Structures are given as C-alpha cells and as structure tokens.
Amino acid sequence: MKNKKFYLETYGCQMNEYDSHLVESLLTSAGFEKTEDEKGADIVILNTCSVRQHAEERALGRIRSISSAGKRQEIAVIGCMAQRMGDELLSVNSDVKYVLGTDSFYKIAEILESGNGSHIVDISCRDEPFDYESKPSGQSLSDYVTIMRGCDNFCSYCIVPYVRGRERCRPPERIVEEINRLDQNGRKEIWLLGQNVNSYKFDSMDFSALLGNVLENTEIPRIRFLTSHPKDFSQALIERMASDKRICKGIHLPMQSGSDAVLKKMNRKYTAGEYLDKIRKLREAISDVVITTDIIVGFPGESEDDFRRTLDMVEEIEYDSAFMFRYSVRSGTRAEKFGDDIPEEVKLERLDQLIRLQKRISEKKMAAQIGRLQTVLLERTAKQSAQDARGKNDGGLNVVARGGSKYLGEFADVEIKSSSYSTLVGEIAGRQE
Ligand code: 5AD
Ligand code: SF4
C-alpha cells in the first residue's frame, strides 16, 4: 500500500482545514504521497461540511462527478457529512470506499493500509479527549491550532453538536507544544480554534488563562482565536485582549439575529441588549477593535419586525464585515420541528437587503482607515501585481502593500492610501524587526 498517492479536498470551516492538515500529516508519515493532480491520485479524499444544505449538495455533486476514468481510484469521504450520512454515501458513487466520521478520520492511515477490497464505514463517536499531533508543512506564515473539539451549545438550527460531538478540551501543554513547533517552522501567527473557544476549560484553566499561558510559554508574535460565543465572552477576556500586543485586536462574535424572540428560539442564551453591552465594553477597552459576525436570515417564524431588529443592530454596531446566511433546515436539529415557514424569495430578499447594508458599512469603515498606519504581516504576493504583497493588519483586515513583495514574511508598517469594502491598499512606511 506504500507510496500510494492521495488527493485531498476540504470543504467548510477552519476546523476542517486543520483536520485536513492532520490527515495529510498522518498519511505522509505512513508513507503515502500527497498529489495536487486529482486524476493521478490512487485515493481522492473529501473532507466535508454539513452546516448548511448547500455545503452538502456541493460535496455530493463532487463525489458523483469523480470518475476513475479507467484507473482504479478510491474515494474516501471524511468529516461532518461522513458522520451524518454514514453508509448512505456508499451509494452516491460506487468508488466511495471509505466513510470516516469526525472521530474516526485520525485512523485513516491504518484504514487505507489495511484496505482489503471491502467498504469501511466508521462513524463511531469516542467522547474522550483527543490529541493528535500534526507535522507542520508548507511555507505558510499563519496556521491553526485546535484547542477544543465539539460543541455543547445546541443552538437550535445547528448540526455541529450532532456531527462533532460533545465539547472536549485539549491540555494546555499540548497546545503550547504545537504552537512552539509551528513557530520553529516559521509561523508568525496562529489561530486558536474551537467551536466556542470561550468555554475552554482544562482543570481550572479557562480561555483567558489559556491565552496567558500561551503568551508566557511561546514567542509566537501574533495570536488570534475563533469562534467566540457571546454568552461566554467575558470581561476577563476583553481585559486579556487589551493587555497584550501579541493578542490581535480582532474578534468574530456571531450575533445570528437582532431579535430577542428569534435569539430565544435559536437557543442562543443572550438578548440583543446583552450582546450590545459586550460590544460596548469591547470598544471601551480596545477602541480600534475589528469586529466581525455571522447572521442568519429567514429563521423559522422570523417576522418583518424581527428582521428589522437585525438590520437595526447591524446599523448600530457597524461590523467591519459579516458572514450572512439564509436559514437552512438541518435534519435532527430542534429547529427542524419549527418548520421552514419563511418562503425562499423572502429569505433571499432579506439576505440581499442585509448584504447591501453591510457592504455600505464595510466601505465606510474601510475608508476611515485611509491615512492611518497599519502593521501588516506580508503573507503572499498580491494577485494584481507581483511587486505588491498581501496580508492582514492586527485586527484582521486585508491589506495590499504596494511594493511589499521584497519584504514577504515580515511585519511592515503600511500607510493606507485607498480602500474598497474588503481590502485596504497602502504603501510601506517602515519595517518592524
Ligand atoms: N442555516 C444557516 N446558517 C447556519 N449556520 C449554522 N447553522 C446554520 C443553518 N442551519 C451559520 C451560523 C454559524 C455559521 C458558522 O453558520 O451563522 O455561526
Ligand atoms: Fe453550532 Fe451554536 Fe455550537 Fe456554534 S455554538 S457550533 S452555532 S451549536
């Protein structure tokens, strides 16, 4: 089985990207070879997402269209959709041979090695702490480190707790070790990942204490984290963010809706007022903090008035950017029982209105950066010109630095000269050692 080539494709969130990296690391350690050439691969692996129906449809379409074109090519479906659909996936394409769920994918090397012609579906759930070690690979400057898996929140629309299981936190010393390994391999920024990092708990260590531990025991210059649940977003964390330059001043704080009635039905456990209060405290402590969010429109029962409240909140808060979604029924969730009563055209109209509002706000906020100096980690050459470099400022906004490609991999001070709703453009004003 050695020296077989695998091709790996990833759908969905950053957690899946992290897991794909782990799969790559497990397989290459076992002697498999990664290829970017799908047709030349012996095994095509799809790491899938179930969060919305659209994500599943895309992956199903892909699975159907993979054709071995004469060569014996096997398909492995892993991740959330594998966990949710199990052996149903075997009938999507006769080349699907392995279906490995969110707690089984780490066995992938043994499973592929022992392949004896039979189909293998493993969606067993082990609700025990996980700790798999991945080898850093590639040249990127920024990487992910998972600090917890699963979710206990059961927001009524969300499939994640069902496909990723209960919350399990990783020991702080293993997190620190992984960050230090990435640092030694040239990373300058790490993202601490979890479905709800704010509920991290290991013995007596909570998330803000974990950040303190990471600051003390690593030298990684930039630390970001994702995702925060507003109900657990604490004053201690705000103070921790404000107190250390290495913690980036950007936060993703999904609001989901601006209506108390909808938030209650969503089981989000906060009101719009409480959410606003946290935003105010955050801005009091860190005036230039970059705030992004997730919003769902067309949740069951969402009235015009509920939707108006969402628009009002967006107008009041002025997010730097937002991910906005139409509600998508997920089978087995609590919201499935509420029915899907908002017609598709109403969902689309609301989404369109919200996107237009947010775009206007993003444009205005980005334009306010013109003339300011931003510290940017120059990560890659810009698409438009090989002389320019792209990166993120401290808050996480995208910046193109004119003439920056000479300094790739470095932090630079960039003076912002122009902007669009999604990108700032500026000139190098200085470099940071
Ligand atoms: N329908 C639409 N959007 C959803 N999300 C999660 N579940 C659903 C669903 N059933 C969105 C939420 C979440 C983001 C990752 O995806 O906004 O924060
Ligand atoms: Fe889903 Fe809510 Fe958990 Fe996020 S916090 S993963 S939206 S259940």
Short mmCIF file of C-alpha atoms and ligand atoms in Angstrom, two decimals:
data_model
loop_
_atom_site.label_atom_id
_atom_site.label_comp_id
_atom_site.label_asym_id
_atom_site.label_seq_id
_atom_site.Cartn_x
_atom_site.Cartn_y
_atom_site.Cartn_z
CA MET A 1 0.00 0.00 0.00
CA LYS A 2 3.00 2.33 0.46
CA ASN A 3 3.68 5.18 -1.97
CA LYS A 4 0.05 5.43 -2.93
CA LYS A 5 -0.88 8.93 -3.95
CA PHE A 6 -3.71 10.82 -2.30
CA TYR A 7 -5.54 13.96 -3.37
CA LEU A 8 -7.27 15.90 -0.59
CA GLU A 9 -10.05 18.47 -0.89
CA THR A 10 -11.51 20.42 2.01
CA TYR A 11 -14.96 21.96 2.47
CA GLY A 12 -16.24 24.17 5.27
CA CYS A 13 -14.65 25.82 8.24
CA GLN A 14 -11.16 26.32 9.65
CA MET A 15 -11.62 23.26 11.88
CA ASN A 16 -11.86 21.18 8.73
CA GLU A 17 -8.76 22.82 7.31
CA TYR A 18 -6.92 21.90 10.48
CA ASP A 19 -8.22 18.32 10.30
CA SER A 20 -7.20 18.06 6.65
CA HIS A 21 -3.73 19.11 7.58
CA LEU A 22 -3.75 16.40 10.25
CA VAL A 23 -4.85 13.81 7.69
CA GLU A 24 -2.09 14.93 5.36
CA SER A 25 0.42 14.63 8.15
CA LEU A 26 -0.82 11.16 9.24
CA LEU A 27 -0.79 9.85 5.69
CA THR A 28 2.61 11.22 4.69
CA SER A 29 4.11 9.83 7.92
CA ALA A 30 2.70 6.43 6.93
CA GLY A 31 4.39 6.62 3.51
CA PHE A 32 1.56 7.91 1.34
CA GLU A 33 2.33 10.68 -1.09
CA LYS A 34 0.29 13.86 -1.48
CA THR A 35 -0.56 14.96 -5.01
CA GLU A 36 -2.23 18.05 -6.46
CA ASP A 37 -3.13 16.05 -9.55
CA GLU A 38 -6.55 14.57 -8.91
CA LYS A 39 -6.51 12.28 -11.93
CA GLY A 40 -3.15 10.82 -10.96
CA ALA A 41 -4.25 10.01 -7.40
CA ASP A 42 -4.98 6.50 -6.14
CA ILE A 43 -7.24 7.88 -3.42
CA VAL A 44 -9.40 11.01 -3.52
CA ILE A 45 -10.26 12.25 -0.03
CA LEU A 46 -13.03 14.77 0.56
CA ASN A 47 -13.22 16.39 3.98
CA THR A 48 -16.82 17.54 4.15
CA CYS A 49 -19.11 20.06 5.86
CA SER A 50 -22.75 19.71 6.96
CA VAL A 51 -23.50 23.16 8.33
CA ARG A 52 -25.87 24.11 5.50
CA GLN A 53 -27.59 22.02 2.87
CA HIS A 54 -25.73 23.89 0.15
CA ALA A 55 -22.37 22.69 1.52
CA GLU A 56 -23.59 19.10 1.43
CA GLU A 57 -25.01 19.46 -2.07
CA ARG A 58 -21.69 20.77 -3.35
CA ALA A 59 -19.80 17.85 -1.85
CA LEU A 60 -22.36 15.32 -3.10
CA GLY A 61 -22.07 16.80 -6.60
CA ARG A 62 -18.30 16.43 -6.37
CA ILE A 63 -18.50 12.83 -5.17
CA ARG A 64 -20.83 11.97 -8.04
CA SER A 65 -18.58 13.59 -10.62
CA ILE A 66 -15.33 11.93 -9.54
CA SER A 67 -14.69 9.41 -12.22
CA SER A 68 -11.86 7.00 -12.17
CA ALA A 69 -11.61 7.14 -16.00
CA GLY A 70 -10.32 3.63 -16.27
CA LYS A 71 -7.87 3.88 -13.38
CA ARG A 72 -8.84 2.20 -10.08
CA GLN A 73 -9.40 5.22 -7.93
CA GLU A 74 -10.87 5.01 -4.46
CA ILE A 75 -12.85 7.77 -2.75
CA ALA A 76 -12.74 8.45 0.98
CA VAL A 77 -15.38 10.78 2.43
CA ILE A 78 -14.45 12.11 5.84
CA GLY A 79 -15.66 14.80 8.27
CA CYS A 80 -19.09 16.13 9.19
CA MET A 81 -21.10 14.84 6.22
CA ALA A 82 -19.49 11.42 6.58
CA GLN A 83 -20.51 11.45 10.25
CA ARG A 84 -24.07 12.50 9.40
CA MET A 85 -24.75 10.29 6.39
CA GLY A 86 -22.64 7.20 7.12
CA ASP A 87 -23.18 4.32 4.70
CA GLU A 88 -25.71 6.30 2.64
CA LEU A 89 -22.62 7.77 0.98
CA LEU A 90 -21.59 4.41 -0.44
CA SER A 91 -24.42 4.57 -2.92
CA VAL A 92 -23.54 8.06 -4.20
CA ASN A 93 -20.64 6.74 -6.27
CA SER A 94 -19.53 3.11 -6.41
CA ASP A 95 -15.91 4.22 -5.92
CA VAL A 96 -16.69 5.54 -2.42
CA LYS A 97 -14.88 3.00 -0.33
CA TYR A 98 -14.23 4.69 2.99
CA VAL A 99 -16.55 6.82 5.11
CA LEU A 100 -14.83 8.14 8.22
CA GLY A 101 -16.60 10.43 10.68
CA THR A 102 -15.32 13.29 12.79
CA ASP A 103 -13.85 11.00 15.44
CA SER A 104 -12.54 8.26 13.15
CA PHE A 105 -10.66 10.16 10.46
CA TYR A 106 -7.48 10.00 12.55
CA LYS A 107 -7.39 6.24 11.83
CA ILE A 108 -7.19 6.96 8.11
CA ALA A 109 -3.65 5.68 7.54
CA GLU A 110 -4.31 2.26 9.13
CA ILE A 111 -7.63 2.01 7.35
CA LEU A 112 -6.23 2.83 3.92
CA GLU A 113 -3.30 0.48 4.51
CA SER A 114 -5.49 -2.42 5.54
CA GLY A 115 -7.91 -1.88 2.61
CA ASN A 116 -8.80 -5.39 1.55
CA GLY A 117 -11.42 -4.59 -1.00
CA SER A 118 -14.30 -4.19 1.40
CA HIS A 119 -16.07 -0.95 2.22
CA ILE A 120 -15.23 0.66 5.54
CA VAL A 121 -17.69 2.94 7.29
CA ASP A 122 -16.55 4.16 10.71
CA ILE A 123 -18.63 6.82 12.39
CA SER A 124 -18.08 5.69 15.95
CA CYS A 125 -18.05 8.53 18.46
CA ARG A 126 -15.49 8.48 21.22
CA ASP A 127 -16.34 11.21 23.67
CA GLU A 128 -12.84 11.24 25.08
CA PRO A 129 -10.11 13.85 24.90
CA PHE A 130 -8.37 13.88 21.56
CA ASP A 131 -4.78 14.71 20.95
CA TYR A 132 -3.29 14.02 17.58
CA GLU A 133 -0.04 15.57 16.58
CA SER A 134 0.45 17.05 13.16
CA LYS A 135 3.72 17.94 11.49
CA PRO A 136 3.94 21.49 10.23
CA SER A 137 4.13 21.51 6.47
CA GLY A 138 4.47 24.12 3.74
CA GLN A 139 5.72 27.65 3.99
CA SER A 140 2.73 29.50 5.34
CA LEU A 141 3.20 32.22 7.95
CA SER A 142 -0.14 31.64 9.63
CA ASP A 143 -1.56 28.38 10.93
CA TYR A 144 -4.34 26.89 13.01
CA VAL A 145 -4.13 25.13 16.36
CA THR A 146 -7.22 23.32 17.59
CA ILE A 147 -7.76 23.83 21.31
CA MET A 148 -11.09 22.04 21.63
CA ARG A 149 -13.43 19.87 19.63
CA GLY A 150 -17.20 19.56 19.57
CA CYS A 151 -19.87 21.81 20.99
CA ASP A 152 -22.34 21.64 23.88
CA ASN A 153 -24.48 24.61 22.95
CA PHE A 154 -27.16 23.09 20.76
CA CYS A 155 -28.20 26.29 19.03
CA SER A 156 -31.49 25.07 17.62
CA TYR A 157 -30.54 25.48 13.92
CA CYS A 158 -27.11 23.91 14.17
CA ILE A 159 -25.95 20.43 13.20
CA VAL A 160 -22.45 20.78 14.70
CA PRO A 161 -23.13 19.27 18.16
CA TYR A 162 -24.61 16.21 16.43
CA VAL A 163 -21.77 15.67 13.98
CA ARG A 164 -18.82 16.82 16.06
CA GLY A 165 -19.98 15.54 19.43
CA ARG A 166 -19.60 17.00 22.90
CA GLU A 167 -17.03 19.59 23.84
CA ARG A 168 -13.57 18.22 24.60
CA CYS A 169 -10.65 20.49 25.52
CA ARG A 170 -7.03 19.89 24.74
CA PRO A 171 -4.43 20.07 27.52
CA PRO A 172 -2.68 23.47 27.58
CA GLU A 173 0.81 21.96 27.44
CA ARG A 174 -0.01 20.20 24.16
CA ILE A 175 -1.36 23.45 22.72
CA VAL A 176 1.82 25.25 23.74
CA GLU A 177 3.98 22.46 22.27
CA GLU A 178 2.18 22.65 18.96
CA ILE A 179 2.50 26.44 18.80
CA ASN A 180 6.22 26.20 19.53
CA ARG A 181 6.65 23.59 16.81
CA LEU A 182 4.87 25.87 14.34
CA ASP A 183 6.98 28.83 15.50
CA GLN A 184 10.16 26.84 14.83
CA ASN A 185 8.81 26.16 11.35
CA GLY A 186 8.49 29.84 10.52
CA ARG A 187 4.91 30.62 11.54
CA LYS A 188 4.36 34.18 12.77
CA GLU A 189 0.67 33.94 13.54
CA ILE A 190 -1.53 31.22 14.99
CA TRP A 191 -5.29 30.93 15.27
CA LEU A 192 -6.59 29.08 18.32
CA LEU A 193 -9.59 27.17 17.05
CA GLY A 194 -12.71 25.83 18.66
CA GLN A 195 -16.46 25.90 18.02
CA ASN A 196 -16.74 28.06 21.13
CA VAL A 197 -13.27 28.93 22.43
CA ASN A 198 -14.76 30.99 25.25
CA SER A 199 -15.95 27.87 27.03
CA TYR A 200 -12.46 26.32 27.01
CA LYS A 201 -11.82 24.67 30.36
CA PHE A 202 -8.98 22.37 31.31
CA ASP A 203 -8.78 21.62 35.05
CA SER A 204 -9.09 25.15 36.41
CA MET A 205 -7.79 26.89 33.30
CA ASP A 206 -10.34 28.91 31.34
CA PHE A 207 -9.80 30.54 27.94
CA SER A 208 -8.42 33.82 29.16
CA ALA A 209 -5.99 31.91 31.43
CA LEU A 210 -5.04 29.72 28.44
CA LEU A 211 -4.18 32.88 26.48
CA GLY A 212 -2.00 33.95 29.43
CA ASN A 213 -0.31 30.55 29.38
CA VAL A 214 0.32 30.74 25.62
CA LEU A 215 1.73 34.27 25.95
CA GLU A 216 4.07 33.13 28.69
CA ASN A 217 5.28 29.90 27.13
CA THR A 218 5.57 30.79 23.45
CA GLU A 219 7.06 33.62 21.47
CA ILE A 220 4.71 33.49 18.52
CA PRO A 221 4.23 37.16 17.54
CA ARG A 222 0.52 37.06 16.72
CA ILE A 223 -2.30 35.14 18.38
CA ARG A 224 -5.86 35.09 17.06
CA PHE A 225 -8.83 32.96 18.08
CA LEU A 226 -12.08 31.72 16.60
CA THR A 227 -15.06 31.38 17.32
CA SER A 228 -16.39 33.23 20.34
CA HIS A 229 -19.90 32.69 21.67
CA PRO A 230 -21.31 35.97 23.01
CA LYS A 231 -22.81 34.29 26.08
CA ASP A 232 -19.34 33.21 27.28
CA PHE A 233 -17.43 36.27 26.08
CA SER A 234 -16.15 37.62 29.39
CA GLN A 235 -14.77 40.87 30.75
CA ALA A 236 -11.62 38.93 31.76
CA LEU A 237 -11.10 38.03 28.12
CA ILE A 238 -11.65 41.62 26.98
CA GLU A 239 -9.01 42.73 29.50
CA ARG A 240 -6.62 39.99 28.39
CA MET A 241 -7.05 41.06 24.76
CA ALA A 242 -6.43 44.69 25.65
CA SER A 243 -3.41 43.93 27.81
CA ASP A 244 -1.05 42.29 25.34
CA LYS A 245 0.07 43.42 21.90
CA ARG A 246 0.57 39.84 20.74
CA ILE A 247 -3.17 39.12 21.00
CA CYS A 248 -4.64 40.53 17.81
CA LYS A 249 -7.37 43.10 18.15
CA GLY A 250 -9.94 41.31 16.05
CA ILE A 251 -12.92 39.32 17.19
CA HIS A 252 -15.51 37.19 15.45
CA LEU A 253 -18.65 37.36 17.57
CA PRO A 254 -21.63 35.73 15.85
CA MET A 255 -24.82 37.67 16.58
CA GLN A 256 -27.11 35.43 14.45
CA SER A 257 -30.14 37.72 14.94
CA GLY A 258 -31.02 41.09 16.45
CA SER A 259 -34.43 39.95 17.69
CA ASP A 260 -34.82 38.65 21.24
CA ALA A 261 -37.68 36.38 20.18
CA VAL A 262 -35.58 34.79 17.44
CA LEU A 263 -32.49 34.55 19.66
CA LYS A 264 -34.59 32.71 22.23
CA LYS A 265 -35.90 30.26 19.65
CA MET A 266 -32.35 29.81 18.41
CA ASN A 267 -31.32 28.90 21.99
CA ARG A 268 -28.51 31.45 21.91
CA LYS A 269 -28.86 32.33 25.62
CA TYR A 270 -28.34 36.09 25.27
CA THR A 271 -30.53 39.04 24.35
CA ALA A 272 -29.76 41.73 21.80
CA GLY A 273 -29.23 44.16 24.71
CA GLU A 274 -26.69 41.88 26.39
CA TYR A 275 -24.88 41.43 23.10
CA LEU A 276 -24.72 45.20 22.54
CA ASP A 277 -23.39 45.66 26.04
CA LYS A 278 -20.49 43.29 25.34
CA ILE A 279 -19.69 45.17 22.12
CA ARG A 280 -19.66 48.46 24.05
CA LYS A 281 -17.30 47.05 26.69
CA LEU A 282 -15.06 45.65 23.99
CA ARG A 283 -14.83 49.02 22.24
CA GLU A 284 -14.28 50.85 25.52
CA ALA A 285 -11.26 48.63 26.18
CA ILE A 286 -9.93 48.45 22.60
CA SER A 287 -11.11 51.43 20.59
CA ASP A 288 -9.96 50.19 17.17
CA VAL A 289 -11.02 46.56 17.62
CA VAL A 290 -12.16 44.87 14.39
CA ILE A 291 -15.49 43.09 14.93
CA THR A 292 -16.98 40.56 12.54
CA THR A 293 -20.08 38.41 12.86
CA ASP A 294 -22.36 35.69 11.48
CA ILE A 295 -26.04 36.37 10.82
CA ILE A 296 -28.86 34.04 9.74
CA VAL A 297 -31.94 35.41 7.98
CA GLY A 298 -35.23 33.60 7.49
CA PHE A 299 -35.09 31.54 10.68
CA PRO A 300 -38.50 29.86 11.29
CA GLY A 301 -41.07 32.43 12.40
CA GLU A 302 -38.82 35.45 11.69
CA SER A 303 -41.26 38.34 11.17
CA GLU A 304 -40.61 41.58 9.28
CA ASP A 305 -40.22 43.21 12.68
CA ASP A 306 -37.66 40.59 13.82
CA PHE A 307 -35.70 41.14 10.64
CA ARG A 308 -35.85 44.93 11.09
CA ARG A 309 -34.26 44.44 14.52
CA THR A 310 -31.38 42.57 12.89
CA LEU A 311 -30.90 45.46 10.43
CA ASP A 312 -31.04 47.96 13.31
CA MET A 313 -28.38 46.06 15.26
CA VAL A 314 -26.13 45.87 12.20
CA GLU A 315 -26.60 49.61 11.67
CA GLU A 316 -25.85 50.38 15.30
CA ILE A 317 -22.86 48.06 15.76
CA GLU A 318 -21.23 48.72 12.38
CA TYR A 319 -19.37 45.46 11.94
CA ASP A 320 -16.21 45.56 9.88
CA SER A 321 -17.57 42.61 7.95
CA ALA A 322 -20.13 39.85 8.29
CA PHE A 323 -20.92 36.36 7.02
CA MET A 324 -24.61 36.31 6.19
CA PHE A 325 -26.66 33.19 5.53
CA ARG A 326 -30.15 32.08 4.61
CA TYR A 327 -31.55 29.64 7.15
CA SER A 328 -31.15 26.05 6.00
CA VAL A 329 -33.07 23.25 7.76
CA ARG A 330 -30.79 20.59 9.21
CA SER A 331 -32.38 17.29 9.89
CA GLY A 332 -32.33 16.19 13.53
CA THR A 333 -31.93 19.71 14.94
CA ARG A 334 -34.53 21.28 17.23
CA ALA A 335 -35.37 23.96 14.69
CA GLU A 336 -36.41 21.29 12.20
CA LYS A 337 -39.58 20.92 14.28
CA PHE A 338 -40.36 24.66 13.90
CA GLY A 339 -40.96 24.12 10.17
CA ASP A 340 -39.29 26.17 7.46
CA ASP A 341 -42.04 28.74 7.04
CA ILE A 342 -40.21 31.70 5.51
CA PRO A 343 -40.56 31.45 1.72
CA GLU A 344 -37.34 31.21 -0.23
CA GLU A 345 -37.96 34.53 -2.03
CA VAL A 346 -38.43 36.31 1.31
CA LYS A 347 -35.21 34.78 2.64
CA LEU A 348 -33.40 35.93 -0.50
CA GLU A 349 -34.86 39.43 -0.33
CA ARG A 350 -33.87 39.77 3.35
CA LEU A 351 -30.39 38.44 2.68
CA ASP A 352 -29.95 40.86 -0.19
CA GLN A 353 -31.08 43.81 1.94
CA LEU A 354 -28.74 42.80 4.76
CA ILE A 355 -25.78 42.29 2.44
CA ARG A 356 -26.34 45.71 0.86
CA LEU A 357 -26.45 47.37 4.27
CA GLN A 358 -23.33 45.59 5.49
CA LYS A 359 -21.45 46.39 2.30
CA ARG A 360 -22.19 50.09 2.76
CA ILE A 361 -20.96 49.90 6.37
CA SER A 362 -17.82 47.93 5.43
CA GLU A 363 -17.00 50.51 2.74
CA LYS A 364 -17.39 53.36 5.21
CA LYS A 365 -15.31 51.66 7.91
CA MET A 366 -12.55 50.73 5.49
CA ALA A 367 -12.45 54.29 4.08
CA ALA A 368 -11.96 55.58 7.63
CA GLN A 369 -8.60 53.77 7.67
CA ILE A 370 -7.19 55.96 4.87
CA GLY A 371 -4.20 57.92 6.14
CA ARG A 372 -3.62 55.57 9.07
CA LEU A 373 -0.58 53.41 9.68
CA GLN A 374 -1.22 49.66 9.98
CA THR A 375 1.14 46.86 10.98
CA VAL A 376 0.75 44.15 8.37
CA LEU A 377 2.20 40.64 8.19
CA LEU A 378 3.12 40.39 4.50
CA GLU A 379 1.97 36.87 3.73
CA ARG A 380 1.91 36.46 -0.03
CA THR A 381 2.33 38.17 -3.38
CA ALA A 382 -0.76 40.12 -4.39
CA LYS A 383 -2.81 38.75 -7.30
CA GLN A 384 -2.85 42.04 -9.22
CA SER A 385 0.91 42.68 -9.24
CA ALA A 386 3.95 40.61 -8.36
CA GLN A 387 5.56 43.68 -6.76
CA ASP A 388 2.78 44.02 -4.21
CA ALA A 389 2.17 41.89 -1.13
CA ARG A 390 -1.00 40.91 0.73
CA GLY A 391 -1.51 40.38 4.39
CA LYS A 392 -3.65 41.23 7.38
CA ASN A 393 -3.44 44.10 9.80
CA ASP A 394 -3.61 43.48 13.52
CA GLY A 395 -7.42 43.46 13.55
CA GLY A 396 -7.56 41.04 10.61
CA LEU A 397 -8.44 43.42 7.76
CA ASN A 398 -6.96 42.55 4.35
CA VAL A 399 -4.22 44.90 3.22
CA VAL A 400 -2.33 45.12 -0.06
CA ALA A 401 1.07 46.79 0.35
CA ARG A 402 2.43 48.36 -2.82
CA GLY A 403 6.00 47.26 -3.45
CA GLY A 404 5.73 44.92 -0.47
CA SER A 405 6.83 41.69 -2.16
CA LYS A 406 10.52 42.43 -1.28
CA TYR A 407 9.55 42.04 2.36
CA LEU A 408 7.43 38.89 2.21
CA GLY A 409 7.34 37.12 5.56
CA GLU A 410 7.97 40.31 7.53
CA PHE A 411 5.84 42.69 9.53
CA ALA A 412 5.67 46.11 7.91
CA ASP A 413 4.08 49.46 8.70
CA VAL A 414 1.78 50.32 5.84
CA GLU A 415 0.24 53.74 5.30
CA ILE A 416 -3.26 53.25 3.91
CA LYS A 417 -3.94 55.23 0.72
CA SER A 418 -7.19 53.77 -0.61
CA SER A 419 -9.84 51.19 0.21
CA SER A 420 -12.72 49.05 -1.00
CA TYR A 421 -15.32 47.29 1.15
CA SER A 422 -12.99 44.30 1.58
CA THR A 423 -9.39 45.48 1.11
CA LEU A 424 -7.13 48.33 2.17
CA VAL A 425 -4.32 49.43 -0.14
CA GLY A 426 -1.26 51.26 1.08
CA GLU A 427 2.46 51.91 0.86
CA ILE A 428 5.27 50.60 3.01
CA ALA A 429 6.23 53.25 5.54
CA GLY A 430 8.66 51.12 7.55
CA ARG A 431 9.56 47.63 8.62
CA GLN A 432 9.44 46.03 12.02
CA GLU A 433 12.23 43.79 13.27
N1 5AD B 1 -28.64 27.58 8.42
C1 5AD B 1 -27.99 28.71 8.09
N2 5AD B 1 -26.84 29.09 8.67
C2 5AD B 1 -26.34 28.31 9.65
N3 5AD B 1 -25.25 28.43 10.41
C3 5AD B 1 -25.17 27.35 11.23
N4 5AD B 1 -26.22 26.53 11.01
C4 5AD B 1 -26.97 27.12 10.03
C5 5AD B 1 -28.17 26.76 9.38
N5 5AD B 1 -28.84 25.66 9.71
C6 5AD B 1 -24.35 29.58 10.35
C7 5AD B 1 -24.29 30.31 11.68
C8 5AD B 1 -22.93 29.93 12.20
C9 5AD B 1 -22.14 29.79 10.92
C10 5AD B 1 -20.88 29.01 11.04
O1 5AD B 1 -23.03 29.13 10.06
O2 5AD B 1 -24.38 31.69 11.44
O3 5AD B 1 -22.38 30.90 13.07
FE1 SF4 B 2 -23.42 25.48 16.28
FE2 SF4 B 2 -24.14 27.11 18.29
FE3 SF4 B 2 -22.19 25.26 18.68
FE4 SF4 B 2 -21.73 27.39 17.10
S1 SF4 B 2 -22.17 27.45 19.32
S2 SF4 B 2 -21.23 25.23 16.67
S3 SF4 B 2 -23.73 27.74 16.15
S4 SF4 B 2 -24.37 24.86 18.26
#
